[in-house]
Tab-separated table of C-alpha atoms and ligand atoms in Angstrom:
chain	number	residue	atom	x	y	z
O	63	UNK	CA	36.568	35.902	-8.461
O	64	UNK	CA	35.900	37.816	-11.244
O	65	UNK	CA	32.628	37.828	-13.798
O	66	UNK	CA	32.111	34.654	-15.894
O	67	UNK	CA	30.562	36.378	-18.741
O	68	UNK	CA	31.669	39.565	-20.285
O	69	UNK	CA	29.070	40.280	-22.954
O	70	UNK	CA	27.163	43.649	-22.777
O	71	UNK	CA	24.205	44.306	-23.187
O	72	UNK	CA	23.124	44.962	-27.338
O	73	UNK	CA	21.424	47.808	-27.052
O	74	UNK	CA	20.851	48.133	-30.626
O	75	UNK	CA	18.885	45.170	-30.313
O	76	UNK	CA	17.185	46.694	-27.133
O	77	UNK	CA	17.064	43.731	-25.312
O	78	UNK	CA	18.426	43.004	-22.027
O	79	UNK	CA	19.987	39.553	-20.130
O	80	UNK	CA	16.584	39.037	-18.893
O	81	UNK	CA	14.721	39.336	-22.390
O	82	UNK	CA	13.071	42.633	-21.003
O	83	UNK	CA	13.723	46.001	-22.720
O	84	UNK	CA	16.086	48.232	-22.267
O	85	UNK	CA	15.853	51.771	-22.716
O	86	UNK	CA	19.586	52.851	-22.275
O	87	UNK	CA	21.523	55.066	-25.070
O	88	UNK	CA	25.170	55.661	-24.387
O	89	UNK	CA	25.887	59.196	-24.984
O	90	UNK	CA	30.040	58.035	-25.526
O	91	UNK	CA	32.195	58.650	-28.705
O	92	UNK	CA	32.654	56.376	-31.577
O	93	UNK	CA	37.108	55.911	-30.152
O	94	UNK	CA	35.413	55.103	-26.933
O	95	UNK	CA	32.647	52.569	-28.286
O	96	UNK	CA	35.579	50.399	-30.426
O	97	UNK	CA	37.574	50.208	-27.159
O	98	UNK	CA	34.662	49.145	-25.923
O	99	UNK	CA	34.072	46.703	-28.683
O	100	UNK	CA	38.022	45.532	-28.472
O	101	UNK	CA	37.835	44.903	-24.973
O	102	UNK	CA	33.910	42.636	-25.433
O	103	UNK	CA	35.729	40.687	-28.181
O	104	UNK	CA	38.348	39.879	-25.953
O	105	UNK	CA	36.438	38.861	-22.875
O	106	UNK	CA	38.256	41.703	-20.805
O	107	UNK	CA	35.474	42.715	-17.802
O	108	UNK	CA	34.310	45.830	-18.862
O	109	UNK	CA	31.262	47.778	-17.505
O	110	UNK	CA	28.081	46.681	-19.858
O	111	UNK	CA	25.665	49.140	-21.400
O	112	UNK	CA	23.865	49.671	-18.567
O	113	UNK	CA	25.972	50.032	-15.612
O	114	UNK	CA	28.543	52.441	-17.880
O	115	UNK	CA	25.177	54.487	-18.143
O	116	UNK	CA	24.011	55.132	-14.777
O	117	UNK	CA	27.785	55.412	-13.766
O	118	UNK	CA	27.873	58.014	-15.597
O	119	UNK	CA	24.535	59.480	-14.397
O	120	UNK	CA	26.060	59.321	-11.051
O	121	UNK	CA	29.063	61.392	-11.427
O	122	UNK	CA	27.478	63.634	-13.688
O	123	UNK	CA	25.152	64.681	-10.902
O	124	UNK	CA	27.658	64.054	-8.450
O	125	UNK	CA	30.785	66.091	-9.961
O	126	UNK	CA	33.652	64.537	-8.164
O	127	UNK	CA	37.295	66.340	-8.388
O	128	UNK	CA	38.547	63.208	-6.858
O	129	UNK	CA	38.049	59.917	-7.789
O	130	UNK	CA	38.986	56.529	-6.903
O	131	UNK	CA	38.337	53.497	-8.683
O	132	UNK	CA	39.196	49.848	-7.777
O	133	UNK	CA	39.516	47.453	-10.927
O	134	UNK	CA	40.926	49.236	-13.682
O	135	UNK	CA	40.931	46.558	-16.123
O	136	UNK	CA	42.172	48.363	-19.449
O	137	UNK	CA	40.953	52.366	-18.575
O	138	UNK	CA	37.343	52.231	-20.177
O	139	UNK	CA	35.362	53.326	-16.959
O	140	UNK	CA	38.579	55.812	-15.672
O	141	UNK	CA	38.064	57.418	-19.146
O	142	UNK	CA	34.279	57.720	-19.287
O	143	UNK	CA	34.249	58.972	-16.017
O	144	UNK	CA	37.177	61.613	-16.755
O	145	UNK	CA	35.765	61.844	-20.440
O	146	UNK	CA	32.269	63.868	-18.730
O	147	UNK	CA	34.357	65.195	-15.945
O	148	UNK	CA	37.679	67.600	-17.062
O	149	UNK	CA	38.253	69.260	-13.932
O	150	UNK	CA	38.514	65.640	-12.296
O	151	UNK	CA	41.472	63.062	-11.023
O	152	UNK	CA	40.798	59.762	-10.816
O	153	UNK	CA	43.425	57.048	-9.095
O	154	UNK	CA	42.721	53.835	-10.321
O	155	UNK	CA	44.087	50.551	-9.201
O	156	UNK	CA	44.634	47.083	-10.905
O	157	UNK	CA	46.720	43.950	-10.159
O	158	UNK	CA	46.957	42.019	-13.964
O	159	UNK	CA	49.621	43.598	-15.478
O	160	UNK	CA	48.897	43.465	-18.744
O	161	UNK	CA	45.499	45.425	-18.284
O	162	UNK	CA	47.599	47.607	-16.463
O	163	UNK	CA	49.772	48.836	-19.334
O	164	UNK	CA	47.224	49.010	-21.804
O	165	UNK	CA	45.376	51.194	-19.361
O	166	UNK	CA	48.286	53.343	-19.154
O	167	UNK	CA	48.285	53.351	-23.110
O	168	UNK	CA	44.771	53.929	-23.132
O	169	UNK	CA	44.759	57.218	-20.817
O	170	UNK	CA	47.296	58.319	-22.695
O	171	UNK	CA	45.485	57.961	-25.877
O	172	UNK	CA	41.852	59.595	-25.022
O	173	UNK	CA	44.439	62.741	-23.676
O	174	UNK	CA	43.591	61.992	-19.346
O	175	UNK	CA	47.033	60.639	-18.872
O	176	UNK	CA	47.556	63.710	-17.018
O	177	UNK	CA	44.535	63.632	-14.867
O	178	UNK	CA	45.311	59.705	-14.097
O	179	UNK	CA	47.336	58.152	-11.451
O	180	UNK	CA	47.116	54.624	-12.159
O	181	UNK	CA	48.631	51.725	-9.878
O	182	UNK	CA	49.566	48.586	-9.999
O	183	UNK	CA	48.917	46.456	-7.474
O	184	UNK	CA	46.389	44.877	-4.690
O	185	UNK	CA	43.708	46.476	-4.174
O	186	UNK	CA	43.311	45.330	-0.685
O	187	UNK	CA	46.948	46.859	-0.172
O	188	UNK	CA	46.916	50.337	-2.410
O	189	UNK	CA	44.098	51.642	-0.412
O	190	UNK	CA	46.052	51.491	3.180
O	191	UNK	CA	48.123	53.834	1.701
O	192	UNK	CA	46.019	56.002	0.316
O	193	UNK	CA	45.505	59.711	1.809
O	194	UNK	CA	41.793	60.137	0.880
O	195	UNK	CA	39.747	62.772	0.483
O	196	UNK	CA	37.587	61.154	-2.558
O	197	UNK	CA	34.542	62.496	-3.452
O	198	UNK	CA	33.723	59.027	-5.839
O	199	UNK	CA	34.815	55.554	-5.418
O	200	UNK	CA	33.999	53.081	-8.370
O	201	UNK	CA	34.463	49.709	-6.634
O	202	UNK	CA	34.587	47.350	-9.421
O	203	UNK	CA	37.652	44.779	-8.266
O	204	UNK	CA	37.120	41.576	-6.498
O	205	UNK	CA	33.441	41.168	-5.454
O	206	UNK	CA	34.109	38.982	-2.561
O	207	UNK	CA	36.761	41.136	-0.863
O	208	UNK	CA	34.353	44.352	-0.959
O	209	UNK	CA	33.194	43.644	2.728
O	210	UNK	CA	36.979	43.586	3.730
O	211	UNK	CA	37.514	47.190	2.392
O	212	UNK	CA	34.267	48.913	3.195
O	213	UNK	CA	35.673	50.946	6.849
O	214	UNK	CA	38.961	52.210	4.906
O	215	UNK	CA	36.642	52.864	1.729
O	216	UNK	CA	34.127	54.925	4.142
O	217	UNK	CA	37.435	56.564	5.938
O	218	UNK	CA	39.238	57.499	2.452
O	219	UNK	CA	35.172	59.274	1.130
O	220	UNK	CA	34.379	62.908	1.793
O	221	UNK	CA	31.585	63.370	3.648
O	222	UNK	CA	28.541	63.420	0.547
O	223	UNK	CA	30.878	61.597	-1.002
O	224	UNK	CA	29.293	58.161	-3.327
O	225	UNK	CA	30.941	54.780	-3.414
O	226	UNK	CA	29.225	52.993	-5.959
O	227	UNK	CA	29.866	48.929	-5.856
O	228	UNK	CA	28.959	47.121	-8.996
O	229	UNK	CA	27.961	43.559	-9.243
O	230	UNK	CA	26.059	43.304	-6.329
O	231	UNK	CA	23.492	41.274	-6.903
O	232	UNK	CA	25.682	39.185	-9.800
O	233	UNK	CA	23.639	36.649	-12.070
O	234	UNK	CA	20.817	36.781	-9.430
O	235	UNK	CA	22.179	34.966	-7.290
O	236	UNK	CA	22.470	37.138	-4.698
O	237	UNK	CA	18.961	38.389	-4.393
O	238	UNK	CA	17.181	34.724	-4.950
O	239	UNK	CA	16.283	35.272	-8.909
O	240	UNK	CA	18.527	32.209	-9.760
O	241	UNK	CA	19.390	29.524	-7.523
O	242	UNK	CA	23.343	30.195	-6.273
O	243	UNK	CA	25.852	27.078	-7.632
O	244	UNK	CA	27.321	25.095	-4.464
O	245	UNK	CA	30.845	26.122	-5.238
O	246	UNK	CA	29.507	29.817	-5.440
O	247	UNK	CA	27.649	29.754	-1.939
O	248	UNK	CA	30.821	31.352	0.114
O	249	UNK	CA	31.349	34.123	-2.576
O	250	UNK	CA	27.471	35.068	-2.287
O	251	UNK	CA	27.664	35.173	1.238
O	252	UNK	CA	30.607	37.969	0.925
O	253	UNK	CA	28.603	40.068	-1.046
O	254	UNK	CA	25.439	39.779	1.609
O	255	UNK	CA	27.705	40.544	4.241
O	256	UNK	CA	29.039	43.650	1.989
O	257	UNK	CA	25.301	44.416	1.473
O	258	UNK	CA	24.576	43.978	5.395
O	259	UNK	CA	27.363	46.162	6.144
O	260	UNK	CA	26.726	49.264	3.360
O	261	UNK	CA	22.829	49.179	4.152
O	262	UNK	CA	23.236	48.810	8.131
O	263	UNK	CA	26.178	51.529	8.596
O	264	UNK	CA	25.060	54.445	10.280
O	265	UNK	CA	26.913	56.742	8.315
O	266	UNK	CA	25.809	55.271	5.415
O	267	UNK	CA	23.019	55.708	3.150
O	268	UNK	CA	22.432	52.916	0.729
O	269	UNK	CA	20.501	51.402	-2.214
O	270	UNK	CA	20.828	48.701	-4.141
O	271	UNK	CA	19.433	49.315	-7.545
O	272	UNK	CA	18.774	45.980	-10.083
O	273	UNK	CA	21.008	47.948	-12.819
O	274	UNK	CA	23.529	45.399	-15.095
O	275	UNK	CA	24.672	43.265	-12.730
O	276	UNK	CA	23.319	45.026	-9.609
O	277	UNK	CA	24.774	48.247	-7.837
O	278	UNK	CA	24.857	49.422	-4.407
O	279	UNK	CA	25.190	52.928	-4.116
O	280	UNK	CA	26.029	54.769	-0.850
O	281	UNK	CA	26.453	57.851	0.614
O	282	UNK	CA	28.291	59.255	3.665
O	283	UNK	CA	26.190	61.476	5.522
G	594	LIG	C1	35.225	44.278	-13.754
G	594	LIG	S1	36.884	44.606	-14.087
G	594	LIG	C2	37.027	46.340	-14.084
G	594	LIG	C3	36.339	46.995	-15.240
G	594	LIG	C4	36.533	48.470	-15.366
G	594	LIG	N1	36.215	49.162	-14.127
G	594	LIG	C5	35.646	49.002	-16.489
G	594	LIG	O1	34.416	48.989	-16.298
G	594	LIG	O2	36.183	49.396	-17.531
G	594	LIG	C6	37.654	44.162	-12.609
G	594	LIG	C7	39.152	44.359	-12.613
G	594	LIG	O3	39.609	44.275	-11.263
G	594	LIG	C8	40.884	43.686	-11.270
G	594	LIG	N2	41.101	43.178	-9.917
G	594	LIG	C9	40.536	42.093	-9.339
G	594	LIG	N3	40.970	41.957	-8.074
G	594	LIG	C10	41.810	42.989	-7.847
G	594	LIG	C11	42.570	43.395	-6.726
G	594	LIG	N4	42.544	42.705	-5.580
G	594	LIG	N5	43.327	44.487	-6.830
G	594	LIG	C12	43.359	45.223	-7.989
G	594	LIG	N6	42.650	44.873	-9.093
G	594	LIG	C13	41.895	43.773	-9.021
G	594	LIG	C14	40.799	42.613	-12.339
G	594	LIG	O4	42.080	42.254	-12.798
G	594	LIG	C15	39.930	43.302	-13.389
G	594	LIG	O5	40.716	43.926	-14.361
């Protein structure tokens, strides 16, 4: 399952989802802002205001060479990330293939074609034949099947590496702020169990930070 609402935070309004301020400024380009804008106007799941920020926090203190990111959607994380990062590769896999090819357009546009191996496909699939070696993994694909590809997420991450899950704790529902719909009670309880797993592995080190939709963010010691 996929979000259910796509707007972004206005941060020219400063005001958040929850009416309470926020305090981001996106330090992106005006071509990147109007794809942006393009893919808000057309409901395409792209990371808001906030979670596009502290992504790119992350890998800026991070500095991945190699990155991995599940859920391309149409390139506009793959080419932040690569955007602050030119000495970095990022695979990135998606399954629609529409979003696929205007990804591919889109890489080749912002000039990180070269620096992009995109994939179509499942997700759940591409990574079993991945060789690893990531120093990042953006896992922004199907919420509920995160659980499912945690041990062959942790196997294809350097050690120090970050895998950074987004939408954890989606429309508070998964941390008790808003009381979960009956026909969304099974996809909540894949995203505990994802929680339960990334906070209780032993090789993990994990927080979940209320950011956008929620983010878990580990690292393997
Ligand atoms: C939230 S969007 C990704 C947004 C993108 N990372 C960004 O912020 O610009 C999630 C994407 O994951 C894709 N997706 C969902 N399940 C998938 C799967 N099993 N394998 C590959 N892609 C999947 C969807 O088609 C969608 O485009």
């Amino acid at each position: 399952m996929e979000k259910l609402n796509y707007a972004h935070n206005d941060t020219s309004a400063g005001e958040k989802k929850s009416g309470t301020q926020s305090f981001v400024k996106l330090k992106i380009d005006e071509k990147m802002q109007k794809l942006r804008e393009s893919a808000f106007e057309r409901r395409i799941p792209v990371a808001d205001d906030e979670t596009l920020n502290f992504l790119l926090c992350t890998v800026s203190a991070v500095k991945p060479r190699k990155i991995l990111e599940l859920g391309t959607a149409i390139g506009v994380s793959g080419i932040a990330m690569l955007n602050r990062l030119p000495e970095a590769r990022l695979t990135t896999v998606e399954k629609n293939a529409d979003f696929y090819e205007e990804a591919k357009r889109n890489f080749k546009s912002f000039g990180v074609l070269s620096r992009t191996n995109a994939i179509f496909g499942d997700a759940g699939e591409v990574i079993e034949s991945l060789d690893g070696g990531y120093d990042f993994i953006f896992l922004d694909s199907a919420k509920a099947q995160y659980v499912k590809y945690l041990p062959t997420l942790k196997h294809l991450l350097n050690k120090g590496g970050v895998l950074f899950a987004d939408d954890v704790l989606l429309y508070g529902w998964v941390n008790g702020e808003v009381e979960v719909p009956k026909k969304r009670k099974n996809f909540v309880k894949h995203i505990l169990e994802y929680i339960e797993a990334a906070t209780s592995d032993s090789e993990l080190i994990t927080s979940i930070i209320n950011i956008g939709d929620g983010v878990a963010l580990s690292v393997k010691k």
